[in-house]
XYZ file of N, CA and C in Angstrom:
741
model
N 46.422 30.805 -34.811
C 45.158 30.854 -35.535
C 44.078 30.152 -34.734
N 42.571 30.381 -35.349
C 41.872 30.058 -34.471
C 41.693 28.079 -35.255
N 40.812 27.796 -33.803
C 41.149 26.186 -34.119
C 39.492 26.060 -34.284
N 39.069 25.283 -35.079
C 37.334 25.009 -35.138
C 37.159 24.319 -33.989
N 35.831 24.393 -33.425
C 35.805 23.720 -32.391
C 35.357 22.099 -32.973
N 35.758 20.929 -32.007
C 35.791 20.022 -32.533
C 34.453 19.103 -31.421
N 34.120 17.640 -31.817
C 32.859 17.461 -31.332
C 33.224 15.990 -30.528
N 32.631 16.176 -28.973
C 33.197 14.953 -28.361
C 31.563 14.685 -27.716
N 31.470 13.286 -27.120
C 30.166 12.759 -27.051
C 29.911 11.491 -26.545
N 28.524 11.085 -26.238
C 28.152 10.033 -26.239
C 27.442 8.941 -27.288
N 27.830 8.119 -27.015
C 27.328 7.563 -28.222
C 26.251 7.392 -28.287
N 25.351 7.433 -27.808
C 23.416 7.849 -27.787
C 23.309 9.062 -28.691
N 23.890 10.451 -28.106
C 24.124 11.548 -28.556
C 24.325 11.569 -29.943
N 25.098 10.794 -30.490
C 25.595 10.364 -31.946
C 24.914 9.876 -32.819
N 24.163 8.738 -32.148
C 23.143 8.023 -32.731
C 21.969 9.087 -33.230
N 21.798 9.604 -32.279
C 20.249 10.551 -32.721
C 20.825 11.077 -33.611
N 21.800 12.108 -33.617
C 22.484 13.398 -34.269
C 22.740 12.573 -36.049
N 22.504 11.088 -35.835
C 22.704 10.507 -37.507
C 24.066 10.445 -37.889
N 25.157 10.414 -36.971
C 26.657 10.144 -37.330
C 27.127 8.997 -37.133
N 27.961 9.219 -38.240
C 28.655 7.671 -38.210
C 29.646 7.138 -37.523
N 30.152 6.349 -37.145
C 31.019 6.440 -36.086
C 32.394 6.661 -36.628
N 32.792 7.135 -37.687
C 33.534 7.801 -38.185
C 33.582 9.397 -38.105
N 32.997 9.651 -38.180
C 32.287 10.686 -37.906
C 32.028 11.407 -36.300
N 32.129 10.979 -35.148
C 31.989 10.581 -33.947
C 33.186 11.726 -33.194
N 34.205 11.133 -33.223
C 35.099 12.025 -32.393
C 36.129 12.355 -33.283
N 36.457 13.981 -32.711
C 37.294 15.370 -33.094
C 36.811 16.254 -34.071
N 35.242 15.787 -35.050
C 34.856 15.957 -35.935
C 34.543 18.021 -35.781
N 34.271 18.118 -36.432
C 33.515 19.828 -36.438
C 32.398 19.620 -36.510
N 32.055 20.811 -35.006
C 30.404 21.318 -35.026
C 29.976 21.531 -35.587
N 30.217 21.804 -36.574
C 29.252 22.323 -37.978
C 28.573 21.561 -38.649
N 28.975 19.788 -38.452
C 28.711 18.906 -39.332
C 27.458 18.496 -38.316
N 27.399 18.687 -37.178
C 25.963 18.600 -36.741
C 24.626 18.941 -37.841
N 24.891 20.604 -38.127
C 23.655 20.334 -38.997
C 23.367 20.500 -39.994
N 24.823 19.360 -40.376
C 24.226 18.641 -41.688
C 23.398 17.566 -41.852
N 22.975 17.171 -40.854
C 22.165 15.689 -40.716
C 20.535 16.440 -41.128
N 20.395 17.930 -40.794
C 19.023 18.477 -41.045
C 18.360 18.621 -41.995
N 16.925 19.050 -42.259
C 16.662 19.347 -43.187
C 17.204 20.873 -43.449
N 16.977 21.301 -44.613
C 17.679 22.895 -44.896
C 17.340 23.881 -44.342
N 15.656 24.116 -43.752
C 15.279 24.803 -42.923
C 15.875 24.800 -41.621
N 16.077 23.621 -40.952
C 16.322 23.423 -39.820
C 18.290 23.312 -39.897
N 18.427 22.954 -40.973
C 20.012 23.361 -40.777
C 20.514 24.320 -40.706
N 19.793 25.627 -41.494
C 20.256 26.773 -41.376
C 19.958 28.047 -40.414
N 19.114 27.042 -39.386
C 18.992 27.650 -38.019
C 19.680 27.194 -37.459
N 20.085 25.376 -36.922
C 21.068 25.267 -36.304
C 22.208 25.663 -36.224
N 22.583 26.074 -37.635
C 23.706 26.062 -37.900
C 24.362 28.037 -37.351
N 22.792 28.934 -37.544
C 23.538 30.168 -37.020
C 23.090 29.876 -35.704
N 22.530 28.838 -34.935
C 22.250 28.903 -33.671
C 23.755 27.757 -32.813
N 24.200 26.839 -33.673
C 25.866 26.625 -33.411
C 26.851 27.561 -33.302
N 26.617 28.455 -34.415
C 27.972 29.462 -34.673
C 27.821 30.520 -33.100
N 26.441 30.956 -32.935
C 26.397 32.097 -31.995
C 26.589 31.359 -30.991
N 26.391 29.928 -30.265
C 27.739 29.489 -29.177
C 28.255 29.472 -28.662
N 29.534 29.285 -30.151
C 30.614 28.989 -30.123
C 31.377 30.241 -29.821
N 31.016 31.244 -30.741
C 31.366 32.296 -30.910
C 31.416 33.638 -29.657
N 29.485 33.763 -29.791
C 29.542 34.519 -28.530
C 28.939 34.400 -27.515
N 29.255 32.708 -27.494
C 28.560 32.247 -26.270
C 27.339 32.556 -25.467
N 26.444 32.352 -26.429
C 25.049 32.776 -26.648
C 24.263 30.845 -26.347
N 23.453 31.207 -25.136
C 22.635 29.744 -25.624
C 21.671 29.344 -26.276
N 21.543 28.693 -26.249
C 19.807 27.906 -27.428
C 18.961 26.868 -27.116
N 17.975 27.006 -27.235
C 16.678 25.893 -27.538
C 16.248 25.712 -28.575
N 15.897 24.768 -29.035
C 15.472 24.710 -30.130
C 14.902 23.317 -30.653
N 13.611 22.978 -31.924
C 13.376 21.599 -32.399
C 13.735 22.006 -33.670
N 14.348 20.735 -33.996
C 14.718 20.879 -35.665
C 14.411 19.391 -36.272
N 14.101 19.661 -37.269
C 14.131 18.761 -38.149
C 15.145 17.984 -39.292
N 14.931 16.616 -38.535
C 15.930 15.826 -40.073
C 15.584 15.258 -41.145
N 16.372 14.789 -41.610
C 16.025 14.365 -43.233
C 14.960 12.982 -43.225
N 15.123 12.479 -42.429
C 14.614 10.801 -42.264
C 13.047 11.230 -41.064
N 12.436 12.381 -41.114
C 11.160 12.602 -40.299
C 11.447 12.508 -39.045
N 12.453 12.671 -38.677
C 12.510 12.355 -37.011
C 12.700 14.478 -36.500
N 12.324 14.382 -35.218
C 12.793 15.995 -34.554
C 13.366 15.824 -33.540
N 14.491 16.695 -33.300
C 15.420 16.718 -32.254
C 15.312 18.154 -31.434
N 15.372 17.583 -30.107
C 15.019 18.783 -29.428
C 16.887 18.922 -28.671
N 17.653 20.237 -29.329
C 18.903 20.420 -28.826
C 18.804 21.936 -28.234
N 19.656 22.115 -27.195
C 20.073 22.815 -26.227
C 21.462 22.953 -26.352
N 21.595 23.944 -26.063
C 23.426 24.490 -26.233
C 23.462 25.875 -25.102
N 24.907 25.472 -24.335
C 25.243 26.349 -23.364
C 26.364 26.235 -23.221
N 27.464 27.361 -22.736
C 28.501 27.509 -23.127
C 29.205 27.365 -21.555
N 30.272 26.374 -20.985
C 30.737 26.190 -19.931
C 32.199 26.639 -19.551
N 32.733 27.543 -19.579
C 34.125 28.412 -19.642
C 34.627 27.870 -21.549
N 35.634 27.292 -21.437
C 35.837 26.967 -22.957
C 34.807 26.408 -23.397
N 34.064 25.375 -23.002
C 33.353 24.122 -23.633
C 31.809 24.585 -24.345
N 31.681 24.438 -25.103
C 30.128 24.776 -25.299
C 29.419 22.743 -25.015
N 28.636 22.904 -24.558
C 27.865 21.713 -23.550
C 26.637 22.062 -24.706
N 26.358 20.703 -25.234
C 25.031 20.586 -26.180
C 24.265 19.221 -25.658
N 22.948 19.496 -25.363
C 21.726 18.225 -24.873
C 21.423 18.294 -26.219
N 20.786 16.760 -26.395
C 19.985 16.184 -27.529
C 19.125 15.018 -26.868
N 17.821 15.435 -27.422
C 16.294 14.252 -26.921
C 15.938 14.201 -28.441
N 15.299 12.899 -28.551
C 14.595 12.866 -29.678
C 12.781 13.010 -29.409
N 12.541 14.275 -30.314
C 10.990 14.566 -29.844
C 10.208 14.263 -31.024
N 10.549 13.164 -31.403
C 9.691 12.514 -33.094
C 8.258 11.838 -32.317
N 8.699 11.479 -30.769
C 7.231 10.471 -30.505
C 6.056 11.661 -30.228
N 7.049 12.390 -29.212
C 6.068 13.599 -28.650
C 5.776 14.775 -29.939
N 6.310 14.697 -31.189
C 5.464 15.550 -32.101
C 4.478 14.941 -32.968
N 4.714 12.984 -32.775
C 3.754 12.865 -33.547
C 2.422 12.798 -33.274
N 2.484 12.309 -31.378
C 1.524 12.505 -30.647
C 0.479 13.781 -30.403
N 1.706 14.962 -30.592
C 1.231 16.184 -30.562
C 0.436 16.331 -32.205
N 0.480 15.706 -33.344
C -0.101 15.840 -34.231
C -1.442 15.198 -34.337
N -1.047 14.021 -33.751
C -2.418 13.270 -33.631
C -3.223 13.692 -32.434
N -3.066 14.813 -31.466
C -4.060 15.152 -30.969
C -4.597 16.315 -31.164
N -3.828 17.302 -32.781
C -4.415 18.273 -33.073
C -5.298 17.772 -33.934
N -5.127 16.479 -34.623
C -6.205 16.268 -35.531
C -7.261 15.320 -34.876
N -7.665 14.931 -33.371
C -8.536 14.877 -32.459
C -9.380 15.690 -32.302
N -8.619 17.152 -31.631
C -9.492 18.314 -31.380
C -10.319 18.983 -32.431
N -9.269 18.281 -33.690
C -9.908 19.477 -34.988
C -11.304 18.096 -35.231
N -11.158 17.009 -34.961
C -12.237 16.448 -35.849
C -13.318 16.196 -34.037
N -12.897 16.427 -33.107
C -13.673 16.660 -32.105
C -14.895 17.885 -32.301
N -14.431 19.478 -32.720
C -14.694 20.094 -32.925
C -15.644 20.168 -34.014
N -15.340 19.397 -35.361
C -16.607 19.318 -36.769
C -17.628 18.407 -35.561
N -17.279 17.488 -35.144
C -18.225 16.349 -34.380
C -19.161 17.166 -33.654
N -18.835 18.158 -33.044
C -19.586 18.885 -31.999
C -20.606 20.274 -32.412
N -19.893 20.884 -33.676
C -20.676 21.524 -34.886
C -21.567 20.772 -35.242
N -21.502 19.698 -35.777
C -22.056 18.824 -36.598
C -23.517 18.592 -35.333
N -23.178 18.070 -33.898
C -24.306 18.142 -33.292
C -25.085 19.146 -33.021
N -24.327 20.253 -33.704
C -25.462 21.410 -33.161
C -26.231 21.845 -34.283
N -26.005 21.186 -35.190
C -27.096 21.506 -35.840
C -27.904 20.629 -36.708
N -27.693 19.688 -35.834
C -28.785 18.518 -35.622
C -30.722 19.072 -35.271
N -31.516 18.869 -35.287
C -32.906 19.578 -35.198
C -33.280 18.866 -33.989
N -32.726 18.273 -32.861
C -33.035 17.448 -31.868
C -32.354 17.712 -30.790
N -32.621 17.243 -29.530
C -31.656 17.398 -28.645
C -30.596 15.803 -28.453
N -29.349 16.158 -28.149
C -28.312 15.105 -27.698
C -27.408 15.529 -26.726
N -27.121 14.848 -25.664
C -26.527 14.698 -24.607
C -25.803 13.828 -24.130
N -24.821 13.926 -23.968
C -24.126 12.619 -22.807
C -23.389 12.995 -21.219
N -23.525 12.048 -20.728
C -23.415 12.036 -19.520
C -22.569 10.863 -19.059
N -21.618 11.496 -17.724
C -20.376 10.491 -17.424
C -21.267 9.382 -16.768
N -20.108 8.282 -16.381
C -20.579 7.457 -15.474
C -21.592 7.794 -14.384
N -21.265 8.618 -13.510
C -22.347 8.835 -12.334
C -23.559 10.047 -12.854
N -23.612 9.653 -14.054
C -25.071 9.790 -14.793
C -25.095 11.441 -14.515
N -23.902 12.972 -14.756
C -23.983 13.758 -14.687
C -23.774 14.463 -16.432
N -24.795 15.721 -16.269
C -24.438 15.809 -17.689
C -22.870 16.587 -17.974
N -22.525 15.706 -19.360
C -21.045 16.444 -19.194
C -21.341 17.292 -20.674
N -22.126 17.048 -21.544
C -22.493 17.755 -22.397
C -23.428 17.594 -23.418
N -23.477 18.959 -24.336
C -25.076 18.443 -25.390
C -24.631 19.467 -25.865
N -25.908 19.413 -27.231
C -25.811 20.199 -28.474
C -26.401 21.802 -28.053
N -26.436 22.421 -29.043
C -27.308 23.591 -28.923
C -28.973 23.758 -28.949
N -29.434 22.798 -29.415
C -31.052 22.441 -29.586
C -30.854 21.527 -28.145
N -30.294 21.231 -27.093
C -30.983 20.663 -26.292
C -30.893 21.621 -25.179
N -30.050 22.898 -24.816
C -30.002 23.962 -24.265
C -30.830 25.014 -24.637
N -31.427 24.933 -25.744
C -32.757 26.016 -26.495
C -33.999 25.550 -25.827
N -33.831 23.942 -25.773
C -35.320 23.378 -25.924
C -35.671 22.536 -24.704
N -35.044 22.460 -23.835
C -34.732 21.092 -22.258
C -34.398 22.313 -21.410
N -33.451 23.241 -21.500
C -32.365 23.585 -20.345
C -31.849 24.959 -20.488
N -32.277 25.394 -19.548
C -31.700 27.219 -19.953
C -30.086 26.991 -19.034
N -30.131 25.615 -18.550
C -28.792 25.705 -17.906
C -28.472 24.244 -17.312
N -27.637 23.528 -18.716
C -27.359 21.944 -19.045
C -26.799 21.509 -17.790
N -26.097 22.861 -17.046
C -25.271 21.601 -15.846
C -26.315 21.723 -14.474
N -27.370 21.985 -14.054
C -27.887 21.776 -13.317
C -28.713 21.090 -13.430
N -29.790 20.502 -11.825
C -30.704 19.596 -11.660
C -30.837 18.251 -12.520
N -29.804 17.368 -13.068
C -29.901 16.623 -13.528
C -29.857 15.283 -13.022
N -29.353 15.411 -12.055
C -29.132 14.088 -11.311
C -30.167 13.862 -10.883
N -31.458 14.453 -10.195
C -32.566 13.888 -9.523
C -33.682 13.437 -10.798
N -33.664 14.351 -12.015
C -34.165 14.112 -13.459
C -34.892 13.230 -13.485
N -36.119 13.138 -14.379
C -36.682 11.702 -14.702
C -35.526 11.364 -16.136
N -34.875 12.212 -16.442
C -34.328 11.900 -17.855
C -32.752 11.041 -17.306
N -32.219 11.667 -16.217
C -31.584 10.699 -15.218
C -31.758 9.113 -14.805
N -33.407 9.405 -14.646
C -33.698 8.113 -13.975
C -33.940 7.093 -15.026
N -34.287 7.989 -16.347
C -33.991 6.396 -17.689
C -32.942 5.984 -18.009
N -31.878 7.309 -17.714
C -30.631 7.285 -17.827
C -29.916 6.078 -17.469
N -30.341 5.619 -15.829
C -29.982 4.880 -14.226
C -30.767 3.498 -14.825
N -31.466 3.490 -16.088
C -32.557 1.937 -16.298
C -31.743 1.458 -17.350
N -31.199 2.666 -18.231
C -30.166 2.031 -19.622
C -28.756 1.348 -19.058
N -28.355 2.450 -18.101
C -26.942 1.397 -17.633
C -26.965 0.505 -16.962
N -27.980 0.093 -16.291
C -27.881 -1.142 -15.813
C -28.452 -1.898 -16.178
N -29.295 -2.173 -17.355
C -30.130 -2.688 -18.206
C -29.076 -3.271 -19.306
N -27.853 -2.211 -19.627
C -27.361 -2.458 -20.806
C -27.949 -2.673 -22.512
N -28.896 -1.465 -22.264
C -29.310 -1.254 -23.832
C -30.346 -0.007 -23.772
N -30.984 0.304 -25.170
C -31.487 1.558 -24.710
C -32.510 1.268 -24.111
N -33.020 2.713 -23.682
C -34.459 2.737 -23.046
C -35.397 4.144 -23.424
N -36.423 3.961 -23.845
C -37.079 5.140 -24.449
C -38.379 4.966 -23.503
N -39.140 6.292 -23.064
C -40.233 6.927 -22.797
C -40.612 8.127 -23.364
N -41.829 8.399 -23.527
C -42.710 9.667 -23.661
C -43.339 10.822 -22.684
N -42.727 11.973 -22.585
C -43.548 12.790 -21.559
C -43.698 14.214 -22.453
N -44.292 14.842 -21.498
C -44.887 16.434 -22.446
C -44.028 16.834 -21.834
N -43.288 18.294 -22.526
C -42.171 19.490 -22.462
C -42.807 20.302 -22.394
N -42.498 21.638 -21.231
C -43.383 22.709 -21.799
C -42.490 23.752 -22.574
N -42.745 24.157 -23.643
C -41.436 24.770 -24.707
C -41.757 26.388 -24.889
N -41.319 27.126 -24.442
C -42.022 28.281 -24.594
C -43.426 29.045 -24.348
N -43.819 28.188 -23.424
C -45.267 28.341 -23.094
C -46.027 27.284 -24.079
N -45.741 26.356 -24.695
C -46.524 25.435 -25.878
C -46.088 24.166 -25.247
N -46.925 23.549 -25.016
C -46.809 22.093 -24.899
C -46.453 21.106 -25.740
N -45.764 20.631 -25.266
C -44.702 19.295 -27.016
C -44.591 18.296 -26.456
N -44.746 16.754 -26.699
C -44.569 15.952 -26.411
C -43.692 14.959 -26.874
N -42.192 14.699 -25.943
C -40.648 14.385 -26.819
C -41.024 12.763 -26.072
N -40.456 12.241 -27.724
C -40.064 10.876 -26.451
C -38.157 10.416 -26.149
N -37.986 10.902 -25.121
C -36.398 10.121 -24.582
C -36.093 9.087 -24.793
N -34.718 8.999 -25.026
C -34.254 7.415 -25.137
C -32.459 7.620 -24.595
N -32.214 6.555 -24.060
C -31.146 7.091 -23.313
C -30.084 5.820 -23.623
N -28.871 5.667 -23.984
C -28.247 4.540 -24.375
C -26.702 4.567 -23.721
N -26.520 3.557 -23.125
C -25.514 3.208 -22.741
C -24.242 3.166 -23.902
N -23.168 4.028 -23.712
C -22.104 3.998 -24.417
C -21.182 3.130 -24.304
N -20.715 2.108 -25.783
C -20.098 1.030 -24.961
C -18.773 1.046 -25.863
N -17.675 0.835 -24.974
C -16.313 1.186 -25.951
C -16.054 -0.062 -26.330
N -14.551 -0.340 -26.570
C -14.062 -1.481 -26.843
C -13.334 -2.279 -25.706
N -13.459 -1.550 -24.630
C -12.729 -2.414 -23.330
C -14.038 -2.687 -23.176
N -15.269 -2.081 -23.104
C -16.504 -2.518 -22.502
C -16.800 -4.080 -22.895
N -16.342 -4.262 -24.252
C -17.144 -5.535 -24.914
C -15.698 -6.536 -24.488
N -14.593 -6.211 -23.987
C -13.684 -7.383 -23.986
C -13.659 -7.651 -22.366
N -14.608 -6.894 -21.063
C -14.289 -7.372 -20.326
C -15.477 -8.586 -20.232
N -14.851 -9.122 -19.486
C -15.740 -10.379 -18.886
C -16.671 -10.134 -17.785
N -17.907 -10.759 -17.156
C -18.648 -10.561 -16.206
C -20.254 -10.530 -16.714
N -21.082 -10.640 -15.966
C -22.430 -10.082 -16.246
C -22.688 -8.652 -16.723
N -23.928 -9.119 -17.386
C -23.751 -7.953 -18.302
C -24.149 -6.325 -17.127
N -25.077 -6.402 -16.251
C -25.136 -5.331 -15.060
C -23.385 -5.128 -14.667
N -22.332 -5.958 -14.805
C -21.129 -5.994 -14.163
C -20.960 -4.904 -15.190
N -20.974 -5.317 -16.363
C -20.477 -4.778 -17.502
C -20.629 -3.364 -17.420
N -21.968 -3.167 -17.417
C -22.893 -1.834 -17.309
C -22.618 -0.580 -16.484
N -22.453 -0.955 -15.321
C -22.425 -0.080 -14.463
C -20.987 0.597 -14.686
N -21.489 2.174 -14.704
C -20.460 3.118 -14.423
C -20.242 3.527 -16.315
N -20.555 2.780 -16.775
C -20.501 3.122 -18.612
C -21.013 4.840 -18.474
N -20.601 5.157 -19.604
C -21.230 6.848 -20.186
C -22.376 6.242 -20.535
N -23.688 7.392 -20.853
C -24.458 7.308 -21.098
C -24.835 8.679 -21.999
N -25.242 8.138 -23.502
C -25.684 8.941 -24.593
C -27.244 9.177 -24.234
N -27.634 10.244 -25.075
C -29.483 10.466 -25.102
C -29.738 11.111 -25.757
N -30.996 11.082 -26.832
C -31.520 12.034 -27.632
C -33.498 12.423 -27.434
N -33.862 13.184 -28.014
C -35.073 13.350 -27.539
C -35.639 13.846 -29.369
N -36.868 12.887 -29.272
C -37.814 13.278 -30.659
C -38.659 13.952 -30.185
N -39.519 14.732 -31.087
C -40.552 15.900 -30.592
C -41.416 15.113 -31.405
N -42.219 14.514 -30.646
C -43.476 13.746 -31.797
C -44.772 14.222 -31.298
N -45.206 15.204 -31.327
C -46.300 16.147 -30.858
C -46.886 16.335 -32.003
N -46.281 16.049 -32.948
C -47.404 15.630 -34.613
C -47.535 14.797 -35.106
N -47.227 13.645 -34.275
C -47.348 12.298 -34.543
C -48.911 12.061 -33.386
N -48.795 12.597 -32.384
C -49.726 12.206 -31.109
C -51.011 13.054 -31.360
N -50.987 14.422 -32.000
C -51.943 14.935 -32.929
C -52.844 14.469 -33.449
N -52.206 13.654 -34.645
C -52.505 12.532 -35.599
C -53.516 11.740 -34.854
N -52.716 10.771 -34.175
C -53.816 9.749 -33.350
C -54.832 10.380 -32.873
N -54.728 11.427 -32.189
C -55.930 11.979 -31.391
C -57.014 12.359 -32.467
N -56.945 12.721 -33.725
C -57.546 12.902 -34.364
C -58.270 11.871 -34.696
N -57.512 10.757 -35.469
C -57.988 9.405 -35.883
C -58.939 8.980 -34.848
N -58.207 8.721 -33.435
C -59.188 8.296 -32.436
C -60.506 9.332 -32.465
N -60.534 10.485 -32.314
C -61.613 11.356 -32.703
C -62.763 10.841 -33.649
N -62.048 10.695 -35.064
C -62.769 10.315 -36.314
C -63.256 9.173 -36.280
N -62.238 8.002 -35.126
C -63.192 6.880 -35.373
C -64.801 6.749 -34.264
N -64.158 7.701 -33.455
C -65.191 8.169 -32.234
C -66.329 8.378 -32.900
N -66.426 9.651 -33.939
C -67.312 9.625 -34.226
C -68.740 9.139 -35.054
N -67.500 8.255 -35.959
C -68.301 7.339 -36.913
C -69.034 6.239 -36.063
N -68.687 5.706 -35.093
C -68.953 4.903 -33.859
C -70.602 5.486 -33.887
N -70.128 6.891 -33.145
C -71.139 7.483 -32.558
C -72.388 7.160 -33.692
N -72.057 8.243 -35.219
C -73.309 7.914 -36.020
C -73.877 6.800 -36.071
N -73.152 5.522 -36.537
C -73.732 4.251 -36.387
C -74.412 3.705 -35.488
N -74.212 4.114 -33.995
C -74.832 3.682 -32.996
C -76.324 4.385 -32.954
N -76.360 5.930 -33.464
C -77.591 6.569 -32.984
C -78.638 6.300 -34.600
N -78.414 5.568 -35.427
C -78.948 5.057 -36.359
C -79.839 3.943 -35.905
N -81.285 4.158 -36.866
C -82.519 3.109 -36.477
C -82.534 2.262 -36.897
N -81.819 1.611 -38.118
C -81.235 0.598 -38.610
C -80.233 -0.805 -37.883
N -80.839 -1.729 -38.541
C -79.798 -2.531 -37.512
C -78.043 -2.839 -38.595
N -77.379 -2.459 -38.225
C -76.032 -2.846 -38.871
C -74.936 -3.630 -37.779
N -74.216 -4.143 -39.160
C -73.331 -5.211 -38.717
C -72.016 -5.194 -39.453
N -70.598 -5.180 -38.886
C -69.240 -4.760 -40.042
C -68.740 -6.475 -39.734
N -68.902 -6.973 -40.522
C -67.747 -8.344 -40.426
C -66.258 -7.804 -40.928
């Protein structure tokens, strides 16, 4: 008659697999996956039988009862079927926590585009590595060029080594219309930034650098007007035959 196949090992091997050391040697393959959850047992378990049987191999991650995943391999060596076991609980949780990176990377980067402003950042050697959609509409028919020689560069080159922001005002020409944005450019500072030691230029140099731009061309309006209005009241008072005086 036929004999079940029985289970010999290392004791690492054992450990992951959740057996007891009773359990350990002459035991039956089958009791492998019982340590699984039911999904994952009842794949291992036709992915054991085909094996054993018709010496068929496998890859596979499965899951156990206690949250851990095992990544097992099975290959069949004249009689012997030969089974690897890794435990891949670190590398799936890692792999989870960097899908929920990309996914909240992704709202982050939505979220800047439809912001009503432009934003940008730029690596250490002050190149742009990226920006929203309003700063490619309204700055840049093409974000990765001419930036390095930039005046928006060169506030860029005053914030990191300054170590804080720095804002100026210049006119844009936007479609043939003249707008007047004011820049401000800020040094990005992590948490190694604030624990190393040194002067703060030590500190500075080579940091990322953030930037946004306001369109205040109806703010500068404004004044010009006011200055206008007070221009002219000036004016009347002066060409008056009267003598006046404002304390």
């Amino acid at each position: 008659p036929d004999v079940a196949p029985t289970l010999q090992g290392s004791t690492r091997g054992f450990e992951l697999l959740g057996l007891d050391e009773d359990q350990r040697q002459g035991v039956a393959v089958s009791v492998i996956s019982d340590q699984f959850r039911a999904d994952s047992c009842v794949a291992l378990a036709a992915d054991l039988a085909a094996l054993c049987d018709d010496s068929k191999p496998f890859d596979g991650a499965y899951c156990m009862e206690e949250s851990r995943t095992l990544s097992i391999s099975g290959r069949r060596d004249g009689a012997d079927c030969l089974i690897w076991v890794s435990d891949l609980t670190e590398s799936a949780q890692l792999s989870e926590s960097l899908d929920a990176k990309i996914g909240e990377t992704a709202t982050l980067r939505r979220m800047l585009d439809l912001l009503p402003l432009p934003v940008w950042w730029r690596d250490s050697e002050l190149r742009l590595e990226g920006c929203n959609a309003h700063y490619t509409a309204a700055l840049s028919d093409d974000p990765k060029s001419g930036v390095a020689g930039s005046r928006e560069a060169d506030l860029a080159r005053r914030a990191q080594l300054a170590g804080t922001a720095m804002s100026e005002s210049r006119p844009v020409i936007i479609d043939g219309e003249r707008r007047l944005y004011e820049f401000t450019e800020i040094p990005l500072k992590t948490n190694s930034d604030k624990e190393q030691s040194g002067s703060m230029a030590d500190e500075q140099v080579g940091a990322q650098v953030g930037g946004y731009a306001l369109d205040v061309t109806a703010l500068e309006n404004v004044q010009s007007e006011l200055a206008d209005h007070i221009a002219a009241h000036a004016d009347v008072l002066e060409s008056l035959g009267a003598a006046i005086a404002i304390f």
